[in-house]
């Protein structure tokens, strides 16, 4: 990080959101409400899955991990954003920026892999219903989740270590409300070619392969559904997969909108809006998608509340 004739950057300044000063308090209240909704919604799903034995299935085991990942993902950025909106010093230390960048990659990639695992679970349940219990064993479910966590942590550590070797000169203004790695590359004095190349190649594989496998899984699911004549069974299959498809569309739709579609002249505004989508809006909506569209979750909530009333 230190080279001759260069200024050592010990902290960065997060420029935050382009909000007029007279609207700061309104947006602060809005973002605080959104963050609290995210925390409470995802915690509710995790607690329901833990307390209700009817939800001790592979699908809900994966869902509890997804909710935990969403909760942590939002918590990496939102407290700092809320703090900066209330304070006069929107700075973050160099070490803090590295830590934030690392955990953002961990939880974003974790959601990516969990969506793939959940798609595989639905594929096995619908295409091989008689063998579902033997295929989706507890051992396999734990193995898939642990492998996902280990892989995402190692992948994120690789990028963080490579980033820590970069040199930074005078400019330390980040035009975002968090330490976005692409924005940080633009501030570096040293060559970022290797860093950007690895992100393009490895990042493309980590996003592209799971997304492609999810598409393949649902193609197989649709082919299996077309062989079924019962309208009731078809409706049940679609209701089972609907929540997962909604989350997949929201997650990958945001990524496609940010990284594939052209930015145009308002690239900074667009990137900030998209970043707000995948760091704040998506983690907040996921609990609603799974609770409002899922009969099992609503039944579990009723059972837990009834048991609570009975105990009182």
PDB file of C-alpha atoms in Angstrom:
ATOM      1  CA  UNK A   1       0.000   0.000   0.000  1.00  0.00           C
ATOM      2  CA  UNK A   2       2.892   2.388   0.623  1.00  0.00           C
ATOM      3  CA  UNK A   3       5.185   3.495  -2.201  1.00  0.00           C
ATOM      4  CA  UNK A   4       7.580   6.385  -2.502  1.00  0.00           C
ATOM      5  CA  UNK A   5       6.221   9.870  -3.265  1.00  0.00           C
ATOM      6  CA  UNK A   6       2.633   8.739  -2.562  1.00  0.00           C
ATOM      7  CA  UNK A   7       0.220   9.804   0.150  1.00  0.00           C
ATOM      8  CA  UNK A   8      -0.973   7.004   2.408  1.00  0.00           C
ATOM      9  CA  UNK A   9      -4.779   6.865   2.423  1.00  0.00           C
ATOM     10  CA  UNK A  10      -5.942   5.921   5.919  1.00  0.00           C
ATOM     11  CA  UNK A  11      -9.652   6.496   5.301  1.00  0.00           C
ATOM     12  CA  UNK A  12     -12.223   7.040   2.570  1.00  0.00           C
ATOM     13  CA  UNK A  13     -15.217   9.359   2.391  1.00  0.00           C
ATOM     14  CA  UNK A  14     -18.572   7.901   1.359  1.00  0.00           C
ATOM     15  CA  UNK A  15     -20.441  10.541  -0.649  1.00  0.00           C
ATOM     16  CA  UNK A  16     -23.685   8.696   0.023  1.00  0.00           C
ATOM     17  CA  UNK A  17     -26.977   9.281  -1.754  1.00  0.00           C
ATOM     18  CA  UNK A  18     -27.814  12.392  -3.801  1.00  0.00           C
ATOM     19  CA  UNK A  19     -30.492  13.568  -1.367  1.00  0.00           C
ATOM     20  CA  UNK A  20     -31.249  17.295  -0.900  1.00  0.00           C
ATOM     21  CA  UNK A  21     -30.504  18.498   2.673  1.00  0.00           C
ATOM     22  CA  UNK A  22     -34.152  19.419   3.293  1.00  0.00           C
ATOM     23  CA  UNK A  23     -35.177  15.796   2.632  1.00  0.00           C
ATOM     24  CA  UNK A  24     -32.483  14.137   4.736  1.00  0.00           C
ATOM     25  CA  UNK A  25     -34.722  13.480   7.743  1.00  0.00           C
ATOM     26  CA  UNK A  26     -37.510  12.046   5.582  1.00  0.00           C
ATOM     27  CA  UNK A  27     -35.174   9.615   3.820  1.00  0.00           C
ATOM     28  CA  UNK A  28     -33.476   8.755   7.104  1.00  0.00           C
ATOM     29  CA  UNK A  29     -36.840   7.688   8.539  1.00  0.00           C
ATOM     30  CA  UNK A  30     -37.620   5.748   5.347  1.00  0.00           C
ATOM     31  CA  UNK A  31     -34.298   3.857   5.312  1.00  0.00           C
ATOM     32  CA  UNK A  32     -34.507   3.182   9.043  1.00  0.00           C
ATOM     33  CA  UNK A  33     -37.988   1.700   8.577  1.00  0.00           C
ATOM     34  CA  UNK A  34     -36.748  -0.406   5.648  1.00  0.00           C
ATOM     35  CA  UNK A  35     -33.781  -1.697   7.632  1.00  0.00           C
ATOM     36  CA  UNK A  36     -35.904  -2.568  10.670  1.00  0.00           C
ATOM     37  CA  UNK A  37     -38.375  -4.336   8.370  1.00  0.00           C
ATOM     38  CA  UNK A  38     -35.507  -6.319   6.847  1.00  0.00           C
ATOM     39  CA  UNK A  39     -34.146  -7.334  10.249  1.00  0.00           C
ATOM     40  CA  UNK A  40     -37.530  -8.259  11.740  1.00  0.00           C
ATOM     41  CA  UNK A  41     -38.781 -10.028   8.606  1.00  0.00           C
ATOM     42  CA  UNK A  42     -35.724 -12.228   8.187  1.00  0.00           C
ATOM     43  CA  UNK A  43     -35.491 -12.912  11.919  1.00  0.00           C
ATOM     44  CA  UNK A  44     -39.141 -13.963  11.917  1.00  0.00           C
ATOM     45  CA  UNK A  45     -38.487 -16.510   9.158  1.00  0.00           C
ATOM     46  CA  UNK A  46     -35.428 -17.905  10.957  1.00  0.00           C
ATOM     47  CA  UNK A  47     -37.291 -18.166  14.290  1.00  0.00           C
ATOM     48  CA  UNK A  48     -40.358 -19.805  12.712  1.00  0.00           C
ATOM     49  CA  UNK A  49     -38.196 -22.411  10.978  1.00  0.00           C
ATOM     50  CA  UNK A  50     -36.369 -23.137  14.226  1.00  0.00           C
ATOM     51  CA  UNK A  51     -39.530 -23.396  16.359  1.00  0.00           C
ATOM     52  CA  UNK A  52     -41.894 -25.236  14.022  1.00  0.00           C
ATOM     53  CA  UNK A  53     -41.017 -28.894  13.405  1.00  0.00           C
ATOM     54  CA  UNK A  54     -43.180 -28.924  10.263  1.00  0.00           C
ATOM     55  CA  UNK A  55     -40.603 -26.641   8.648  1.00  0.00           C
ATOM     56  CA  UNK A  56     -37.626 -28.874   9.432  1.00  0.00           C
ATOM     57  CA  UNK A  57     -37.218 -29.807   5.781  1.00  0.00           C
ATOM     58  CA  UNK A  58     -34.404 -29.180   3.276  1.00  0.00           C
ATOM     59  CA  UNK A  59     -36.257 -26.332   1.570  1.00  0.00           C
ATOM     60  CA  UNK A  60     -36.745 -24.392   4.800  1.00  0.00           C
ATOM     61  CA  UNK A  61     -33.244 -25.202   5.998  1.00  0.00           C
ATOM     62  CA  UNK A  62     -31.948 -23.461   2.876  1.00  0.00           C
ATOM     63  CA  UNK A  63     -34.465 -20.649   3.350  1.00  0.00           C
ATOM     64  CA  UNK A  64     -33.242 -20.005   6.911  1.00  0.00           C
ATOM     65  CA  UNK A  65     -29.700 -19.650   5.568  1.00  0.00           C
ATOM     66  CA  UNK A  66     -30.945 -17.307   2.845  1.00  0.00           C
ATOM     67  CA  UNK A  67     -32.706 -15.164   5.456  1.00  0.00           C
ATOM     68  CA  UNK A  68     -29.571 -15.088   7.604  1.00  0.00           C
ATOM     69  CA  UNK A  69     -27.520 -14.065   4.563  1.00  0.00           C
ATOM     70  CA  UNK A  70     -30.019 -11.302   3.667  1.00  0.00           C
ATOM     71  CA  UNK A  71     -30.035 -10.046   7.250  1.00  0.00           C
ATOM     72  CA  UNK A  72     -26.237  -9.849   7.379  1.00  0.00           C
ATOM     73  CA  UNK A  73     -25.981  -8.410   3.863  1.00  0.00           C
ATOM     74  CA  UNK A  74     -28.228  -5.481   4.701  1.00  0.00           C
ATOM     75  CA  UNK A  75     -26.482  -4.976   8.061  1.00  0.00           C
ATOM     76  CA  UNK A  76     -23.118  -4.511   6.341  1.00  0.00           C
ATOM     77  CA  UNK A  77     -24.232  -1.270   4.666  1.00  0.00           C
ATOM     78  CA  UNK A  78     -27.387   0.128   6.276  1.00  0.00           C
ATOM     79  CA  UNK A  79     -26.102   1.041   9.782  1.00  0.00           C
ATOM     80  CA  UNK A  80     -23.210   2.974   8.236  1.00  0.00           C
ATOM     81  CA  UNK A  81     -25.552   4.719   5.794  1.00  0.00           C
ATOM     82  CA  UNK A  82     -27.909   5.711   8.606  1.00  0.00           C
ATOM     83  CA  UNK A  83     -24.994   6.903  10.718  1.00  0.00           C
ATOM     84  CA  UNK A  84     -23.628   9.024   7.877  1.00  0.00           C
ATOM     85  CA  UNK A  85     -27.039  10.561   7.179  1.00  0.00           C
ATOM     86  CA  UNK A  86     -27.183  11.793  10.777  1.00  0.00           C
ATOM     87  CA  UNK A  87     -23.537  12.796  11.179  1.00  0.00           C
ATOM     88  CA  UNK A  88     -21.167  15.276   9.600  1.00  0.00           C
ATOM     89  CA  UNK A  89     -18.258  12.877   9.018  1.00  0.00           C
ATOM     90  CA  UNK A  90     -19.108  10.304   6.307  1.00  0.00           C
ATOM     91  CA  UNK A  91     -15.678   8.690   6.559  1.00  0.00           C
ATOM     92  CA  UNK A  92     -14.737   5.040   6.869  1.00  0.00           C
ATOM     93  CA  UNK A  93     -11.308   3.758   7.786  1.00  0.00           C
ATOM     94  CA  UNK A  94      -9.228   1.832   5.274  1.00  0.00           C
ATOM     95  CA  UNK A  95      -9.553  -1.331   7.384  1.00  0.00           C
ATOM     96  CA  UNK A  96     -13.291  -0.751   7.766  1.00  0.00           C
ATOM     97  CA  UNK A  97     -13.641  -0.349   4.018  1.00  0.00           C
ATOM     98  CA  UNK A  98     -11.801  -3.620   3.416  1.00  0.00           C
ATOM     99  CA  UNK A  99     -14.001  -5.419   5.948  1.00  0.00           C
ATOM    100  CA  UNK A 100     -17.198  -4.000   4.442  1.00  0.00           C
ATOM    101  CA  UNK A 101     -16.115  -4.956   0.930  1.00  0.00           C
ATOM    102  CA  UNK A 102     -15.240  -8.492   2.061  1.00  0.00           C
ATOM    103  CA  UNK A 103     -18.551  -9.173   3.814  1.00  0.00           C
ATOM    104  CA  UNK A 104     -20.561  -7.647   0.973  1.00  0.00           C
ATOM    105  CA  UNK A 105     -18.987 -10.139  -1.427  1.00  0.00           C
ATOM    106  CA  UNK A 106     -19.481 -13.021   1.017  1.00  0.00           C
ATOM    107  CA  UNK A 107     -23.209 -12.468   1.533  1.00  0.00           C
ATOM    108  CA  UNK A 108     -23.967 -11.503  -2.082  1.00  0.00           C
ATOM    109  CA  UNK A 109     -22.242 -14.634  -3.417  1.00  0.00           C
ATOM    110  CA  UNK A 110     -23.844 -16.707  -0.662  1.00  0.00           C
ATOM    111  CA  UNK A 111     -27.315 -15.671  -1.825  1.00  0.00           C
ATOM    112  CA  UNK A 112     -26.294 -16.613  -5.350  1.00  0.00           C
ATOM    113  CA  UNK A 113     -25.298 -20.159  -4.289  1.00  0.00           C
ATOM    114  CA  UNK A 114     -28.278 -20.600  -1.974  1.00  0.00           C
ATOM    115  CA  UNK A 115     -30.663 -19.768  -4.814  1.00  0.00           C
ATOM    116  CA  UNK A 116     -28.952 -22.486  -6.855  1.00  0.00           C
ATOM    117  CA  UNK A 117     -29.202 -25.012  -4.011  1.00  0.00           C
ATOM    118  CA  UNK A 118     -32.876 -24.167  -3.528  1.00  0.00           C
ATOM    119  CA  UNK A 119     -33.497 -24.625  -7.262  1.00  0.00           C
ATOM    120  CA  UNK A 120     -31.860 -28.055  -7.063  1.00  0.00           C
ATOM    121  CA  UNK A 121     -34.058 -28.912  -4.095  1.00  0.00           C
ATOM    122  CA  UNK A 122     -37.198 -28.007  -6.082  1.00  0.00           C
ATOM    123  CA  UNK A 123     -35.899 -29.960  -9.080  1.00  0.00           C
ATOM    124  CA  UNK A 124     -35.428 -33.127  -7.012  1.00  0.00           C
ATOM    125  CA  UNK A 125     -38.795 -32.680  -5.228  1.00  0.00           C
ATOM    126  CA  UNK A 126     -40.745 -32.329  -8.479  1.00  0.00           C
ATOM    127  CA  UNK A 127     -38.806 -34.531 -10.898  1.00  0.00           C
ATOM    128  CA  UNK A 128     -37.894 -37.315  -8.435  1.00  0.00           C
ATOM    129  CA  UNK A 129     -40.573 -37.151  -5.719  1.00  0.00           C
ATOM    130  CA  UNK A 130     -40.236 -40.799  -4.690  1.00  0.00           C
ATOM    131  CA  UNK A 131     -36.494 -40.452  -4.141  1.00  0.00           C
ATOM    132  CA  UNK A 132     -36.586 -36.954  -2.615  1.00  0.00           C
ATOM    133  CA  UNK A 133     -35.966 -38.056   0.989  1.00  0.00           C
ATOM    134  CA  UNK A 134     -33.040 -40.280   0.100  1.00  0.00           C
ATOM    135  CA  UNK A 135     -31.416 -37.742  -2.248  1.00  0.00           C
ATOM    136  CA  UNK A 136     -31.913 -34.616  -0.123  1.00  0.00           C
ATOM    137  CA  UNK A 137     -30.585 -36.156   3.067  1.00  0.00           C
ATOM    138  CA  UNK A 138     -29.625 -34.072   6.075  1.00  0.00           C
ATOM    139  CA  UNK A 139     -25.979 -34.812   5.385  1.00  0.00           C
ATOM    140  CA  UNK A 140     -26.195 -33.542   1.802  1.00  0.00           C
ATOM    141  CA  UNK A 141     -28.101 -30.388   2.823  1.00  0.00           C
ATOM    142  CA  UNK A 142     -25.525 -29.481   5.472  1.00  0.00           C
ATOM    143  CA  UNK A 143     -22.711 -30.287   3.065  1.00  0.00           C
ATOM    144  CA  UNK A 144     -24.149 -28.021   0.342  1.00  0.00           C
ATOM    145  CA  UNK A 145     -24.606 -25.090   2.731  1.00  0.00           C
ATOM    146  CA  UNK A 146     -21.193 -25.468   4.401  1.00  0.00           C
ATOM    147  CA  UNK A 147     -19.505 -25.794   1.007  1.00  0.00           C
ATOM    148  CA  UNK A 148     -21.260 -22.623  -0.168  1.00  0.00           C
ATOM    149  CA  UNK A 149     -20.145 -20.677   2.907  1.00  0.00           C
ATOM    150  CA  UNK A 150     -16.533 -21.881   2.649  1.00  0.00           C
ATOM    151  CA  UNK A 151     -16.316 -21.182  -1.086  1.00  0.00           C
ATOM    152  CA  UNK A 152     -17.770 -17.675  -0.824  1.00  0.00           C
ATOM    153  CA  UNK A 153     -15.471 -16.772   2.080  1.00  0.00           C
ATOM    154  CA  UNK A 154     -12.368 -17.998   0.227  1.00  0.00           C
ATOM    155  CA  UNK A 155     -13.416 -16.235  -2.981  1.00  0.00           C
ATOM    156  CA  UNK A 156     -14.071 -12.965  -1.141  1.00  0.00           C
ATOM    157  CA  UNK A 157     -10.792 -13.279   0.750  1.00  0.00           C
ATOM    158  CA  UNK A 158      -8.916 -13.634  -2.545  1.00  0.00           C
ATOM    159  CA  UNK A 159     -10.294 -10.349  -3.868  1.00  0.00           C
ATOM    160  CA  UNK A 160      -9.779  -8.592  -0.532  1.00  0.00           C
ATOM    161  CA  UNK A 161      -6.136  -9.667  -0.280  1.00  0.00           C
ATOM    162  CA  UNK A 162      -5.458  -8.609  -3.878  1.00  0.00           C
ATOM    163  CA  UNK A 163      -7.205  -5.302  -3.243  1.00  0.00           C
ATOM    164  CA  UNK A 164      -5.110  -4.665  -0.104  1.00  0.00           C
ATOM    165  CA  UNK A 165      -1.985  -4.653  -2.276  1.00  0.00           C
ATOM    166  CA  UNK A 166      -3.183  -1.633  -4.282  1.00  0.00           C
ATOM    167  CA  UNK A 167      -1.814   1.863  -3.685  1.00  0.00           C
ATOM    168  CA  UNK A 168      -3.995   4.933  -3.202  1.00  0.00           C
ATOM    169  CA  UNK A 169      -2.911   8.529  -3.665  1.00  0.00           C
ATOM    170  CA  UNK A 170      -4.831  11.697  -2.913  1.00  0.00           C
ATOM    171  CA  UNK A 171      -8.398  11.059  -4.060  1.00  0.00           C
ATOM    172  CA  UNK A 172     -10.371   9.127  -1.419  1.00  0.00           C
ATOM    173  CA  UNK A 173     -13.947  10.144  -2.287  1.00  0.00           C
ATOM    174  CA  UNK A 174     -16.210   7.150  -3.023  1.00  0.00           C
ATOM    175  CA  UNK A 175     -19.356   8.132  -4.988  1.00  0.00           C
ATOM    176  CA  UNK A 176     -21.425   5.499  -3.177  1.00  0.00           C
ATOM    177  CA  UNK A 177     -22.920   4.864   0.277  1.00  0.00           C
ATOM    178  CA  UNK A 178     -20.671   1.831   0.794  1.00  0.00           C
ATOM    179  CA  UNK A 179     -17.216   0.619  -0.254  1.00  0.00           C
ATOM    180  CA  UNK A 180     -18.011  -0.502  -3.769  1.00  0.00           C
ATOM    181  CA  UNK A 181     -15.044  -2.361  -5.245  1.00  0.00           C
ATOM    182  CA  UNK A 182     -15.535  -0.975  -8.754  1.00  0.00           C
ATOM    183  CA  UNK A 183     -15.555   2.599  -7.405  1.00  0.00           C
ATOM    184  CA  UNK A 184     -12.430   1.891  -5.342  1.00  0.00           C
ATOM    185  CA  UNK A 185     -10.557   0.638  -8.414  1.00  0.00           C
ATOM    186  CA  UNK A 186     -10.999   4.091  -9.979  1.00  0.00           C
ATOM    187  CA  UNK A 187      -9.259   5.681  -6.983  1.00  0.00           C
ATOM    188  CA  UNK A 188      -6.212   3.392  -7.072  1.00  0.00           C
ATOM    189  CA  UNK A 189      -2.841   4.687  -8.225  1.00  0.00           C
ATOM    190  CA  UNK A 190      -1.416   1.249  -8.977  1.00  0.00           C
ATOM    191  CA  UNK A 191      -2.395  -1.062 -11.813  1.00  0.00           C
ATOM    192  CA  UNK A 192      -5.752  -2.788 -11.207  1.00  0.00           C
ATOM    193  CA  UNK A 193      -5.657  -4.950 -14.347  1.00  0.00           C
ATOM    194  CA  UNK A 194      -5.232  -8.268 -12.480  1.00  0.00           C
ATOM    195  CA  UNK A 195      -7.935  -7.364  -9.958  1.00  0.00           C
ATOM    196  CA  UNK A 196     -10.446  -6.405 -12.625  1.00  0.00           C
ATOM    197  CA  UNK A 197      -9.576  -9.406 -14.806  1.00  0.00           C
ATOM    198  CA  UNK A 198     -10.174 -11.823 -11.915  1.00  0.00           C
ATOM    199  CA  UNK A 199     -13.469 -10.150 -11.074  1.00  0.00           C
ATOM    200  CA  UNK A 200     -14.619 -10.395 -14.686  1.00  0.00           C
ATOM    201  CA  UNK A 201     -13.565 -14.036 -15.102  1.00  0.00           C
ATOM    202  CA  UNK A 202     -14.284 -15.479 -11.640  1.00  0.00           C
ATOM    203  CA  UNK A 203     -17.238 -13.195 -10.988  1.00  0.00           C
ATOM    204  CA  UNK A 204     -18.719 -14.107 -14.347  1.00  0.00           C
ATOM    205  CA  UNK A 205     -18.356 -17.795 -13.566  1.00  0.00           C
ATOM    206  CA  UNK A 206     -19.760 -17.463 -10.039  1.00  0.00           C
ATOM    207  CA  UNK A 207     -22.829 -15.588 -11.323  1.00  0.00           C
ATOM    208  CA  UNK A 208     -23.169 -17.248 -14.728  1.00  0.00           C
ATOM    209  CA  UNK A 209     -22.856 -20.915 -13.751  1.00  0.00           C
ATOM    210  CA  UNK A 210     -25.457 -20.870 -10.915  1.00  0.00           C
ATOM    211  CA  UNK A 211     -27.845 -18.791 -13.033  1.00  0.00           C
ATOM    212  CA  UNK A 212     -27.497 -21.213 -15.953  1.00  0.00           C
ATOM    213  CA  UNK A 213     -28.044 -24.220 -13.668  1.00  0.00           C
ATOM    214  CA  UNK A 214     -31.138 -22.573 -12.177  1.00  0.00           C
ATOM    215  CA  UNK A 215     -32.517 -22.097 -15.704  1.00  0.00           C
ATOM    216  CA  UNK A 216     -31.740 -25.737 -16.537  1.00  0.00           C
ATOM    217  CA  UNK A 217     -33.457 -26.876 -13.313  1.00  0.00           C
ATOM    218  CA  UNK A 218     -36.629 -24.995 -14.142  1.00  0.00           C
ATOM    219  CA  UNK A 219     -36.613 -26.210 -17.736  1.00  0.00           C
ATOM    220  CA  UNK A 220     -36.579 -29.759 -16.342  1.00  0.00           C
ATOM    221  CA  UNK A 221     -39.320 -28.838 -13.867  1.00  0.00           C
ATOM    222  CA  UNK A 222     -41.512 -27.399 -16.636  1.00  0.00           C
ATOM    223  CA  UNK A 223     -40.958 -30.515 -18.770  1.00  0.00           C
ATOM    224  CA  UNK A 224     -42.066 -32.677 -15.828  1.00  0.00           C
ATOM    225  CA  UNK A 225     -45.124 -30.479 -15.219  1.00  0.00           C
ATOM    226  CA  UNK A 226     -46.223 -30.775 -18.853  1.00  0.00           C
ATOM    227  CA  UNK A 227     -46.482 -34.530 -18.392  1.00  0.00           C
ATOM    228  CA  UNK A 228     -48.966 -34.057 -15.514  1.00  0.00           C
ATOM    229  CA  UNK A 229     -52.655 -33.849 -16.390  1.00  0.00           C
ATOM    230  CA  UNK A 230     -53.915 -32.878 -12.935  1.00  0.00           C
ATOM    231  CA  UNK A 231     -54.621 -29.152 -12.648  1.00  0.00           C
ATOM    232  CA  UNK A 232     -54.435 -29.381  -8.853  1.00  0.00           C
ATOM    233  CA  UNK A 233     -50.926 -30.839  -8.951  1.00  0.00           C
ATOM    234  CA  UNK A 234     -49.784 -28.244 -11.493  1.00  0.00           C
ATOM    235  CA  UNK A 235     -51.140 -25.441  -9.299  1.00  0.00           C
ATOM    236  CA  UNK A 236     -49.359 -26.890  -6.255  1.00  0.00           C
ATOM    237  CA  UNK A 237     -46.057 -27.101  -8.164  1.00  0.00           C
ATOM    238  CA  UNK A 238     -46.297 -23.494  -9.331  1.00  0.00           C
ATOM    239  CA  UNK A 239     -47.224 -22.256  -5.857  1.00  0.00           C
ATOM    240  CA  UNK A 240     -44.233 -24.156  -4.422  1.00  0.00           C
ATOM    241  CA  UNK A 241     -41.789 -22.699  -6.956  1.00  0.00           C
ATOM    242  CA  UNK A 242     -43.355 -19.257  -7.209  1.00  0.00           C
ATOM    243  CA  UNK A 243     -41.592 -17.742  -4.204  1.00  0.00           C
ATOM    244  CA  UNK A 244     -38.190 -19.016  -5.298  1.00  0.00           C
ATOM    245  CA  UNK A 245     -38.709 -17.781  -8.868  1.00  0.00           C
ATOM    246  CA  UNK A 246     -39.707 -14.343  -7.567  1.00  0.00           C
ATOM    247  CA  UNK A 247     -36.511 -14.055  -5.499  1.00  0.00           C
ATOM    248  CA  UNK A 248     -34.400 -15.343  -8.412  1.00  0.00           C
ATOM    249  CA  UNK A 249     -35.949 -12.757 -10.751  1.00  0.00           C
ATOM    250  CA  UNK A 250     -35.362  -9.961  -8.252  1.00  0.00           C
ATOM    251  CA  UNK A 251     -31.744 -10.965  -7.532  1.00  0.00           C
ATOM    252  CA  UNK A 252     -30.531 -11.629 -11.069  1.00  0.00           C
ATOM    253  CA  UNK A 253     -32.680  -8.896 -12.603  1.00  0.00           C
ATOM    254  CA  UNK A 254     -30.852  -6.315 -10.502  1.00  0.00           C
ATOM    255  CA  UNK A 255     -27.458  -7.757 -11.460  1.00  0.00           C
ATOM    256  CA  UNK A 256     -28.357  -7.736 -15.157  1.00  0.00           C
ATOM    257  CA  UNK A 257     -29.647  -4.177 -14.911  1.00  0.00           C
ATOM    258  CA  UNK A 258     -26.463  -2.983 -13.236  1.00  0.00           C
ATOM    259  CA  UNK A 259     -23.690  -4.877 -15.009  1.00  0.00           C
ATOM    260  CA  UNK A 260     -25.061  -5.856 -18.423  1.00  0.00           C
ATOM    261  CA  UNK A 261     -27.442  -3.120 -19.546  1.00  0.00           C
ATOM    262  CA  UNK A 262     -25.737   0.096 -20.715  1.00  0.00           C
ATOM    263  CA  UNK A 263     -25.383   2.847 -18.129  1.00  0.00           C
ATOM    264  CA  UNK A 264     -25.911   5.880 -20.324  1.00  0.00           C
ATOM    265  CA  UNK A 265     -25.072   9.368 -19.135  1.00  0.00           C
ATOM    266  CA  UNK A 266     -26.422   8.966 -15.590  1.00  0.00           C
ATOM    267  CA  UNK A 267     -24.202   6.016 -14.707  1.00  0.00           C
ATOM    268  CA  UNK A 268     -23.507   7.198 -11.158  1.00  0.00           C
ATOM    269  CA  UNK A 269     -27.190   7.733 -10.389  1.00  0.00           C
ATOM    270  CA  UNK A 270     -28.067   4.389 -11.957  1.00  0.00           C
ATOM    271  CA  UNK A 271     -25.344   2.524 -10.066  1.00  0.00           C
ATOM    272  CA  UNK A 272     -26.471   4.098  -6.790  1.00  0.00           C
ATOM    273  CA  UNK A 273     -30.113   3.191  -7.471  1.00  0.00           C
ATOM    274  CA  UNK A 274     -29.212  -0.386  -8.401  1.00  0.00           C
ATOM    275  CA  UNK A 275     -26.933  -0.693  -5.377  1.00  0.00           C
ATOM    276  CA  UNK A 276     -29.834   0.423  -3.198  1.00  0.00           C
ATOM    277  CA  UNK A 277     -31.958  -2.268  -4.850  1.00  0.00           C
ATOM    278  CA  UNK A 278     -29.663  -5.190  -4.080  1.00  0.00           C
ATOM    279  CA  UNK A 279     -28.379  -4.042  -0.686  1.00  0.00           C
ATOM    280  CA  UNK A 280     -31.617  -2.668   0.804  1.00  0.00           C
ATOM    281  CA  UNK A 281     -34.747  -3.485  -1.204  1.00  0.00           C
ATOM    282  CA  UNK A 282     -34.083  -7.133  -2.114  1.00  0.00           C
ATOM    283  CA  UNK A 283     -33.213  -8.303   1.441  1.00  0.00           C
ATOM    284  CA  UNK A 284     -36.346  -6.508   2.673  1.00  0.00           C
ATOM    285  CA  UNK A 285     -38.680  -8.027   0.061  1.00  0.00           C
ATOM    286  CA  UNK A 286     -37.494 -11.628   0.339  1.00  0.00           C
ATOM    287  CA  UNK A 287     -39.265 -12.313   3.678  1.00  0.00           C
ATOM    288  CA  UNK A 288     -42.512 -10.888   2.286  1.00  0.00           C
ATOM    289  CA  UNK A 289     -42.228 -13.008  -0.865  1.00  0.00           C
ATOM    290  CA  UNK A 290     -41.753 -16.192   1.131  1.00  0.00           C
ATOM    291  CA  UNK A 291     -44.292 -15.418   3.854  1.00  0.00           C
ATOM    292  CA  UNK A 292     -47.122 -13.946   1.783  1.00  0.00           C
ATOM    293  CA  UNK A 293     -46.918 -16.547  -1.003  1.00  0.00           C
ATOM    294  CA  UNK A 294     -46.171 -19.532   1.205  1.00  0.00           C
ATOM    295  CA  UNK A 295     -48.968 -21.376   3.030  1.00  0.00           C
ATOM    296  CA  UNK A 296     -46.517 -23.371   5.157  1.00  0.00           C
ATOM    297  CA  UNK A 297     -44.993 -20.191   6.599  1.00  0.00           C
ATOM    298  CA  UNK A 298     -48.405 -18.720   7.391  1.00  0.00           C
ATOM    299  CA  UNK A 299     -49.529 -21.970   9.013  1.00  0.00           C
ATOM    300  CA  UNK A 300     -46.313 -22.097  11.046  1.00  0.00           C
ATOM    301  CA  UNK A 301     -46.906 -18.538  12.271  1.00  0.00           C
ATOM    302  CA  UNK A 302     -50.436 -19.470  13.377  1.00  0.00           C
ATOM    303  CA  UNK A 303     -49.183 -22.572  15.207  1.00  0.00           C
ATOM    304  CA  UNK A 304     -46.436 -20.662  17.011  1.00  0.00           C
ATOM    305  CA  UNK A 305     -48.861 -17.891  18.026  1.00  0.00           C
ATOM    306  CA  UNK A 306     -51.456 -20.415  19.193  1.00  0.00           C
ATOM    307  CA  UNK A 307     -48.849 -22.252  21.279  1.00  0.00           C
ATOM    308  CA  UNK A 308     -47.779 -18.911  22.744  1.00  0.00           C
ATOM    309  CA  UNK A 309     -51.371 -18.070  23.731  1.00  0.00           C
ATOM    310  CA  UNK A 310     -51.890 -21.556  25.176  1.00  0.00           C
ATOM    311  CA  UNK A 311     -48.769 -21.303  27.310  1.00  0.00           C
ATOM    312  CA  UNK A 312     -49.956 -17.951  28.652  1.00  0.00           C
TER     313      UNK A 312
END
